[in-house]
Amino acid sequence: QKPDETAQLSEITEQLVTSFGLLEPFGNANPEPSLWIEDVKIVRIRRMGAEGQHLKLSLIDTTEQDDIEVLSFNAPAEWMMLEIGWRVNIQIQPILNEWRGNRTVEGKLLHIEIREN
């Protein structure tokens, strides 16, 4: 699925994610919206799951003011080769994560493209 829009990290807010909820129900004829974000830097990599098959990346934009965590369940093997400091373009479905009373905007990682590093 191609991304619906290009966005900056600063634009991916709780309000935006909530507004996407107005488009439900999602399914084959109405896929969840996704965003394309260019030129973000990997600042943290975590592998999770019994076999390390899930991947969580912490990313920051070029202004170093805005950041986001993105998650891929059963990530493709080539994504496991990513390194801290690399600049990438990503496609995500933004989601709200609520944990211990804290709400954060995160992303479900759909695609990643490595930039020249």
mmCIF file of C-alpha atoms in Angstrom:
data_model
loop_
_atom_site.group_PDB
_atom_site.id
_atom_site.type_symbol
_atom_site.label_atom_id
_atom_site.label_comp_id
_atom_site.label_asym_id
_atom_site.label_seq_id
_atom_site.Cartn_x
_atom_site.Cartn_y
_atom_site.Cartn_z
ATOM 1 C CA GLN A 1 0.000 0.000 0.000
ATOM 2 C CA LYS A 2 1.316 3.423 -0.958
ATOM 3 C CA PRO A 3 1.401 6.096 1.753
ATOM 4 C CA ASP A 4 -1.549 8.475 1.866
ATOM 5 C CA GLU A 5 0.516 11.566 2.680
ATOM 6 C CA THR A 6 4.037 12.777 3.380
ATOM 7 C CA ALA A 7 4.465 14.214 6.870
ATOM 8 C CA GLN A 8 6.997 15.660 9.262
ATOM 9 C CA LEU A 9 7.362 14.159 12.736
ATOM 10 C CA SER A 10 6.079 17.417 14.245
ATOM 11 C CA GLU A 11 2.762 16.883 12.423
ATOM 12 C CA ILE A 12 2.143 13.415 13.865
ATOM 13 C CA THR A 13 0.179 14.338 16.963
ATOM 14 C CA GLU A 14 -2.393 12.684 19.177
ATOM 15 C CA GLN A 15 -5.027 14.882 17.508
ATOM 16 C CA LEU A 16 -4.017 13.602 14.052
ATOM 17 C CA VAL A 17 -4.198 9.957 15.157
ATOM 18 C CA THR A 18 -7.585 10.569 16.770
ATOM 19 C CA SER A 19 -8.882 12.151 13.552
ATOM 20 C CA PHE A 20 -7.781 9.049 11.606
ATOM 21 C CA GLY A 21 -10.125 7.078 13.880
ATOM 22 C CA LEU A 22 -13.054 8.912 12.282
ATOM 23 C CA LEU A 23 -12.310 7.002 9.067
ATOM 24 C CA GLU A 24 -13.044 3.606 10.655
ATOM 25 C CA PRO A 25 -13.977 0.830 10.126
ATOM 26 C CA PHE A 26 -10.824 -0.188 8.296
ATOM 27 C CA GLY A 27 -10.658 -3.189 5.995
ATOM 28 C CA ASN A 28 -9.842 -4.194 2.420
ATOM 29 C CA ALA A 29 -11.937 -1.432 0.849
ATOM 30 C CA ASN A 30 -10.821 1.143 3.427
ATOM 31 C CA PRO A 31 -7.188 0.580 4.525
ATOM 32 C CA GLU A 32 -5.749 2.353 7.562
ATOM 33 C CA PRO A 33 -4.066 5.646 6.637
ATOM 34 C CA SER A 34 -0.296 5.620 6.410
ATOM 35 C CA LEU A 35 2.299 8.378 6.289
ATOM 36 C CA TRP A 36 5.662 8.729 4.533
ATOM 37 C CA ILE A 37 8.349 10.463 6.606
ATOM 38 C CA GLU A 38 11.683 11.392 5.076
ATOM 39 C CA ASP A 39 15.113 11.818 6.625
ATOM 40 C CA VAL A 40 14.876 10.623 10.198
ATOM 41 C CA LYS A 41 17.839 9.286 12.157
ATOM 42 C CA ILE A 42 17.904 6.028 14.125
ATOM 43 C CA VAL A 43 18.910 6.825 17.705
ATOM 44 C CA ARG A 44 17.974 3.546 19.379
ATOM 45 C CA ILE A 45 17.313 -0.019 18.223
ATOM 46 C CA ARG A 46 15.608 -2.661 20.328
ATOM 47 C CA ARG A 47 14.935 -6.232 19.332
ATOM 48 C CA MET A 48 12.094 -7.877 21.213
ATOM 49 C CA GLY A 49 10.346 -11.230 21.339
ATOM 50 C CA ALA A 50 11.610 -14.713 22.180
ATOM 51 C CA GLU A 51 13.740 -14.878 19.017
ATOM 52 C CA GLY A 52 14.322 -11.119 18.685
ATOM 53 C CA GLN A 53 11.898 -11.099 15.763
ATOM 54 C CA HIS A 54 10.241 -7.781 16.624
ATOM 55 C CA LEU A 55 11.981 -4.463 16.076
ATOM 56 C CA LYS A 56 11.454 -1.121 17.831
ATOM 57 C CA LEU A 57 13.258 1.945 16.538
ATOM 58 C CA SER A 58 13.563 5.346 18.179
ATOM 59 C CA LEU A 59 13.872 8.016 15.492
ATOM 60 C CA ILE A 60 14.577 11.755 15.526
ATOM 61 C CA ASP A 61 14.092 14.316 12.779
ATOM 62 C CA THR A 62 16.714 16.660 11.310
ATOM 63 C CA THR A 63 15.787 19.456 13.749
ATOM 64 C CA GLU A 64 16.410 17.019 16.620
ATOM 65 C CA GLN A 65 13.257 18.485 18.212
ATOM 66 C CA ASP A 66 10.743 15.776 17.312
ATOM 67 C CA ASP A 67 11.023 12.029 17.777
ATOM 68 C CA ILE A 68 8.911 8.909 17.470
ATOM 69 C CA GLU A 69 9.138 5.225 18.287
ATOM 70 C CA VAL A 70 8.093 2.782 15.580
ATOM 71 C CA LEU A 71 7.492 -0.946 15.872
ATOM 72 C CA SER A 72 7.554 -3.835 13.446
ATOM 73 C CA PHE A 73 6.257 -7.239 14.505
ATOM 74 C CA ASN A 74 8.065 -10.119 12.760
ATOM 75 C CA ALA A 75 10.358 -7.632 11.060
ATOM 76 C CA PRO A 76 12.022 -8.634 7.785
ATOM 77 C CA ALA A 77 15.558 -9.974 8.256
ATOM 78 C CA GLU A 78 17.118 -7.070 6.336
ATOM 79 C CA TRP A 79 15.689 -4.597 8.868
ATOM 80 C CA MET A 80 17.734 -6.334 11.560
ATOM 81 C CA MET A 81 20.883 -4.982 9.858
ATOM 82 C CA LEU A 82 19.999 -1.341 10.602
ATOM 83 C CA GLU A 83 22.473 0.644 12.680
ATOM 84 C CA ILE A 84 22.238 3.571 15.086
ATOM 85 C CA GLY A 85 23.036 6.830 13.325
ATOM 86 C CA TRP A 86 21.646 5.778 9.942
ATOM 87 C CA ARG A 87 19.248 8.147 8.213
ATOM 88 C CA VAL A 88 16.127 6.521 6.781
ATOM 89 C CA ASN A 89 12.770 7.249 5.153
ATOM 90 C CA ILE A 90 9.836 5.387 6.674
ATOM 91 C CA GLN A 91 6.200 4.551 6.033
ATOM 92 C CA ILE A 92 4.104 4.165 9.172
ATOM 93 C CA GLN A 93 0.572 3.857 10.426
ATOM 94 C CA PRO A 94 0.463 6.245 13.396
ATOM 95 C CA ILE A 95 -1.106 4.805 16.540
ATOM 96 C CA LEU A 96 -1.787 5.894 20.107
ATOM 97 C CA ASN A 97 -0.086 3.783 22.738
ATOM 98 C CA GLU A 98 -1.465 3.962 26.261
ATOM 99 C CA TRP A 99 0.682 2.409 28.974
ATOM 100 C CA ARG A 100 0.575 3.081 32.723
ATOM 101 C CA GLY A 101 -1.590 6.132 32.169
ATOM 102 C CA ASN A 102 0.751 7.707 29.621
ATOM 103 C CA ARG A 103 -0.407 8.226 26.035
ATOM 104 C CA THR A 104 2.205 8.485 23.316
ATOM 105 C CA VAL A 105 2.042 8.614 19.559
ATOM 106 C CA GLU A 106 3.966 5.755 17.983
ATOM 107 C CA GLY A 107 4.019 4.130 14.589
ATOM 108 C CA LYS A 108 3.517 0.708 13.102
ATOM 109 C CA LEU A 109 6.458 0.411 10.699
ATOM 110 C CA LEU A 110 5.324 -0.647 7.223
ATOM 111 C CA HIS A 111 8.364 0.166 5.088
ATOM 112 C CA ILE A 112 11.866 1.501 5.577
ATOM 113 C CA GLU A 113 14.260 2.912 3.005
ATOM 114 C CA ILE A 114 17.894 3.559 3.855
ATOM 115 C CA ARG A 115 19.237 6.930 2.717
ATOM 116 C CA GLU A 116 22.860 7.558 1.776
ATOM 117 C CA ASN A 117 24.749 7.288 5.061
#
